[in-house]
Amino acid sequence: MKSLDYCCHRIIELNEELEVINNQKLGLSHNGPRLTSEQLRSPLPMPSYQHQYQSPIALMEVATRVESEINYYRRRINECRLIELLDIRDQNILFDLYIFRMNQWDVAEKYGYTRQGMWKHIKKEIRNLCGGKINHG
């Protein structure tokens, strides 16, 4: 569940990066060098900076790399589908703990468990789901 949360955030970041790359490919980006207020007032010529990705082909390669990374995180999210086999109540417990980051004491109280009883129950259900091949960590 923790990696699921990370994967979702990473996909959002990569989608934003991909949007910037697509704007650069279309020529809609205005990402020139940012000058300080002193530099703006100066009569002296300012150094020009080469943009990192001016070539459309280089931008396409970067976009392909970002898209493949997005697909990697999507595959990792799909691997978490085993959780769908849990009872809906147990799924909600896991979502409250790991996605919504609720306090474990509050989650245990919400579902009528003690904190230790909730963890014991969740670990047992996951162990049953995985055929008993889970570590007690």
Rosetta silent file (secondary structure, phi, psi, omega in degrees, C-alpha in Angstrom):
SEQUENCE: MKSLDYCCHRIIELNEELEVINNQKLGLSHNGPRLTSEQLRSPLPMPSYQHQYQSPIALMEVATRVESEINYYRRRINECRLIELLDIRDQNILFDLYIFRMNQWDVAEKYGYTRQGMWKHIKKEIRNLCGGKINHG
SCORE:     score description
SCORE:     0.000 S_00000001
   1 L     0.000  -36.738  178.858    0.000    0.000    0.000 S_00000001
   2 H   -65.262  -40.970  179.706    2.882    2.365    0.735 S_00000001
   3 H   -69.528  -29.775  176.251    4.378    1.695   -2.684 S_00000001
   4 H   -62.340  -44.757  178.036    0.943    2.227   -4.240 S_00000001
   5 H   -61.502  -44.879  178.838    0.814    5.711   -2.734 S_00000001
   6 H   -61.607  -44.811 -178.447    4.344    6.442   -4.003 S_00000001
   7 H   -61.126  -41.667  179.334    3.506    5.143   -7.490 S_00000001
   8 H   -62.365  -45.577  178.766    0.425    7.362   -7.732 S_00000001
   9 H   -64.287  -39.725 -179.413    2.396   10.466   -6.744 S_00000001
  10 H   -66.833  -38.722  177.755    5.198    9.581   -9.129 S_00000001
  11 H   -63.488  -40.332  177.892    2.767    9.122  -12.037 S_00000001
  12 H   -61.667  -46.084  179.172    1.299   12.565  -11.330 S_00000001
  13 H   -61.305  -43.347 -178.704    4.792   14.122  -11.333 S_00000001
  14 H   -68.077  -35.844  176.546    5.731   12.342  -14.557 S_00000001
  15 H   -64.077  -38.405  176.861    2.503   13.406  -16.258 S_00000001
  16 H   -65.245  -41.277  177.927    3.296   17.020  -15.367 S_00000001
  17 H   -63.428  -40.689  179.109    6.809   16.579  -16.768 S_00000001
  18 H   -64.604  -37.138  177.368    5.364   15.044  -19.936 S_00000001
  19 H   -63.223  -41.613  177.500    3.018   18.006  -20.340 S_00000001
  20 H   -63.030  -43.748 -179.920    5.989   20.405  -20.181 S_00000001
  21 H   -62.402  -43.079  179.100    7.862   18.319  -22.759 S_00000001
  22 H   -63.791  -37.959  176.370    4.846   18.306  -25.078 S_00000001
  23 H   -65.288  -38.152  177.455    4.568   22.088  -24.780 S_00000001
  24 H   -65.863  -38.938  178.767    8.250   22.405  -25.628 S_00000001
  25 H   -63.633  -36.701 -179.005    7.759   20.147  -28.680 S_00000001
  26 H   -83.568   -6.727 -179.421    4.906   22.358  -29.876 S_00000001
  27 L    80.355   19.789 -178.534    6.883   25.527  -29.234 S_00000001
  28 L   -93.225   -2.422 -175.798    4.459   26.731  -26.572 S_00000001
  29 L   -87.801  140.453  176.196    7.052   26.882  -23.826 S_00000001
  30 L  -119.629   53.291 -175.926    8.569   30.158  -22.684 S_00000001
  31 L   -95.067   59.417  176.170   11.275   28.717  -20.496 S_00000001
  32 L   -78.339  177.146  178.677   14.043   31.201  -21.181 S_00000001
  33 L   -66.705  137.387  178.013   16.683   32.069  -18.615 S_00000001
  34 L   -90.729  124.754 -178.687   15.245   33.915  -15.624 S_00000001
  35 L   -99.210  150.142  175.529   17.176   37.049  -14.837 S_00000001
  36 L   -74.917  167.987  179.546   17.415   38.707  -11.455 S_00000001
  37 H   -62.839  -35.105  176.485   16.110   42.256  -11.037 S_00000001
  38 H   -62.120  -44.589  179.964   19.724   43.518  -11.094 S_00000001
  39 H   -65.419  -36.836  178.906   20.359   41.751  -14.372 S_00000001
  40 H   -63.717  -35.681 -178.676   17.162   43.156  -15.860 S_00000001
  41 H   -81.649  -16.355 -174.053   18.252   46.735  -15.030 S_00000001
  42 L   -71.206  137.572  175.986   21.808   46.268  -16.265 S_00000001
  43 L   -80.835  -11.541 -178.499   22.771   47.868  -19.597 S_00000001
  44 L   -74.729  150.420  178.156   25.407   45.186  -20.091 S_00000001
  45 L   -69.159  138.907  179.184   24.603   42.222  -22.333 S_00000001
  46 L   -93.222  149.629  179.027   23.535   39.154  -20.424 S_00000001
  47 L   -65.471  145.497  176.362   24.865   35.717  -21.280 S_00000001
  48 L   -95.497  148.099 -178.237   22.598   33.601  -23.399 S_00000001
  49 L  -115.194  137.066  174.728   21.799   30.094  -22.304 S_00000001
  50 L   -83.629  136.362  176.649   21.235   27.164  -24.555 S_00000001
  51 L   -72.021  148.765 -174.972   18.138   25.218  -23.714 S_00000001
  52 L   -65.233  -39.085 -176.018   18.772   21.666  -22.748 S_00000001
  53 L  -126.852   89.724  177.916   16.360   20.181  -25.315 S_00000001
  54 L   -95.770  -30.047 -176.667   16.001   22.253  -28.463 S_00000001
  55 L   -75.838  131.363  175.983   15.808   19.437  -30.944 S_00000001
  56 H   -59.646  -32.638  179.102   12.341   17.932  -31.483 S_00000001
  57 H   -67.388  -41.790  177.532   13.984   14.510  -31.783 S_00000001
  58 H   -63.628  -39.167  177.875   15.670   14.908  -28.394 S_00000001
  59 H   -64.847  -37.809  178.463   12.326   15.977  -26.927 S_00000001
  60 H   -65.450  -38.133  178.078   10.664   12.897  -28.423 S_00000001
  61 H   -65.271  -41.308  178.682   13.321   10.670  -26.828 S_00000001
  62 H   -65.709  -42.188  179.267   12.782   12.302  -23.436 S_00000001
  63 H   -62.233  -39.736  178.090    9.001   11.955  -23.818 S_00000001
  64 H   -63.620  -41.317  178.944    9.427    8.254  -24.652 S_00000001
  65 H   -63.237  -43.682 -179.460   11.584    7.745  -21.552 S_00000001
  66 H   -65.656  -41.471  178.631    8.996    9.488  -19.349 S_00000001
  67 H   -63.611  -38.244  178.198    6.142    7.460  -20.880 S_00000001
  68 H   -68.248  -34.371  176.276    8.000    4.203  -20.235 S_00000001
  69 H   -67.754  -38.577  175.799    8.562    5.241  -16.629 S_00000001
  70 H   -60.858  -44.174  179.124    4.841    5.999  -16.289 S_00000001
  71 H   -62.811  -36.259  176.870    4.058    2.528  -17.669 S_00000001
  72 H   -60.241  -46.933 -179.672    6.450    0.992  -15.146 S_00000001
  73 H   -68.882  -31.496  175.387    4.576    2.628  -12.254 S_00000001
  74 H   -65.270  -40.888  176.713    1.227    1.609  -13.752 S_00000001
  75 H   -62.653  -40.361  177.719    2.397   -2.013  -13.819 S_00000001
  76 H   -62.811  -38.180  177.105    3.427   -1.729  -10.170 S_00000001
  77 H   -64.498  -41.732  179.837   -0.040   -0.402   -9.319 S_00000001
  78 H   -63.986  -26.979  177.419   -1.634   -3.320  -11.169 S_00000001
  79 H   -67.130  -19.388 -179.362    0.413   -5.732   -9.054 S_00000001
  80 H   -82.399    5.520 -177.301   -1.502   -4.487   -6.006 S_00000001
  81 H   -66.717  -13.684  177.406   -4.730   -5.975   -7.345 S_00000001
  82 H   -58.884  -29.818 -179.919   -4.355   -8.893   -4.964 S_00000001
  83 H   -63.326  -27.288  179.697   -5.843   -6.586   -2.340 S_00000001
  84 H   -62.873  -20.004  179.084   -9.100   -6.592   -4.290 S_00000001
  85 H   -79.182  -12.644  176.682   -9.608  -10.184   -3.162 S_00000001
  86 L   -72.000  158.538  173.173   -9.852   -9.054    0.465 S_00000001
  87 L   -58.837  146.705 -176.232  -13.198   -8.392    2.095 S_00000001
  88 H   -58.765  -34.109  179.101  -14.359   -4.804    1.453 S_00000001
  89 H   -65.130  -42.188  178.777  -14.093   -4.023    5.177 S_00000001
  90 H   -68.635  -37.249  175.132  -10.454   -5.149    5.238 S_00000001
  91 H   -60.183  -43.795 -179.658   -9.740   -3.151    2.078 S_00000001
  92 H   -63.275  -36.908  176.655  -11.189   -0.079    3.779 S_00000001
  93 H   -61.106  -47.210 -179.832   -8.951   -0.634    6.794 S_00000001
  94 H   -64.093  -40.775  177.822   -5.885   -0.748    4.546 S_00000001
  95 H   -63.095  -44.128  179.176   -7.006    2.331    2.612 S_00000001
  96 H   -61.051  -39.588 -177.727   -7.592    4.266    5.837 S_00000001
  97 H   -73.777  -46.941 -168.701   -4.153    3.287    7.119 S_00000001
  98 H  -103.582  -30.967 -179.519   -2.013    3.683    4.028 S_00000001
  99 H   -90.819  -50.265 -179.191   -3.835    5.908    1.536 S_00000001
 100 L   -86.921   -6.384  175.375   -5.665    8.300    3.839 S_00000001
 101 L    53.569   42.858  176.898   -2.884    7.998    6.463 S_00000001
 102 L   -76.684  156.528  177.586   -5.233    7.862    9.404 S_00000001
 103 L   -64.590  136.203 -177.062   -3.908    7.133   12.880 S_00000001
 104 H   -63.192  -30.227  177.712   -3.890    3.373   13.531 S_00000001
 105 H   -66.949  -41.487  179.491   -5.645    3.852   16.873 S_00000001
 106 H   -66.940  -38.819  179.325   -8.479    5.744   15.161 S_00000001
 107 H   -66.086  -43.667  179.278   -8.794    3.125   12.422 S_00000001
 108 H   -60.364  -43.098  179.274   -8.923    0.309   14.961 S_00000001
 109 H   -66.264  -40.240 -178.879  -11.653    2.128   16.892 S_00000001
 110 H   -59.047  -37.122 -176.754  -13.578    2.912   13.693 S_00000001
 111 L  -102.460    8.917  173.909  -13.807   -0.786   12.796 S_00000001
 112 L    78.720   31.333  178.196  -14.320   -2.094   16.329 S_00000001
 113 L  -118.402  163.008  161.511  -10.868   -3.541   17.003 S_00000001
 114 L   -82.560  165.772 -178.970   -8.101   -2.930   19.441 S_00000001
 115 H   -60.175  -47.792  179.845   -4.941   -1.768   17.687 S_00000001
 116 H   -66.050  -37.613  178.738   -3.240   -5.135   18.150 S_00000001
 117 H   -64.907  -37.780  178.723   -6.405   -7.006   17.220 S_00000001
 118 H   -63.690  -47.818 -179.459   -6.718   -5.039   13.982 S_00000001
 119 H   -64.094  -39.792  178.840   -3.123   -5.828   12.943 S_00000001
 120 H   -61.377  -44.464 -179.713   -3.541   -9.475   13.904 S_00000001
 121 H   -64.233  -47.630 -177.541   -6.712   -9.693   11.818 S_00000001
 122 H   -62.985  -45.190  179.808   -5.221   -7.902    8.779 S_00000001
 123 H   -62.815  -38.137  178.575   -2.038  -10.002    8.816 S_00000001
 124 H   -64.630  -43.917 -179.773   -4.096  -13.193    9.084 S_00000001
 125 H   -64.684  -41.428  179.608   -6.285  -12.193    6.132 S_00000001
 126 H   -68.575  -39.044  177.036   -3.296  -11.279    3.979 S_00000001
 127 H   -60.931  -43.800  178.318   -1.532  -14.504    4.973 S_00000001
 128 H   -63.207  -38.538 -179.197   -4.624  -16.490    3.921 S_00000001
 129 H   -66.757  -38.575 -177.705   -4.757  -14.565    0.660 S_00000001
 130 L   -90.270    4.861  178.809   -1.093  -15.227   -0.113 S_00000001
 131 L    75.627   28.365  176.629   -1.265  -18.881    0.870 S_00000001
 132 L    79.129   12.041 -177.267    0.682  -18.404    4.123 S_00000001
 133 L  -103.192   53.066  179.158    3.807  -17.028    2.384 S_00000001
 134 L  -129.107  142.084  178.697    4.096  -13.696    4.185 S_00000001
 135 L   -75.524  154.139  178.149    6.643  -12.512    6.709 S_00000001
 136 L   -93.654   62.327 -176.446    5.536  -11.399   10.154 S_00000001
 137 L  -107.089    0.000    0.000    7.114   -7.930    9.894 S_00000001
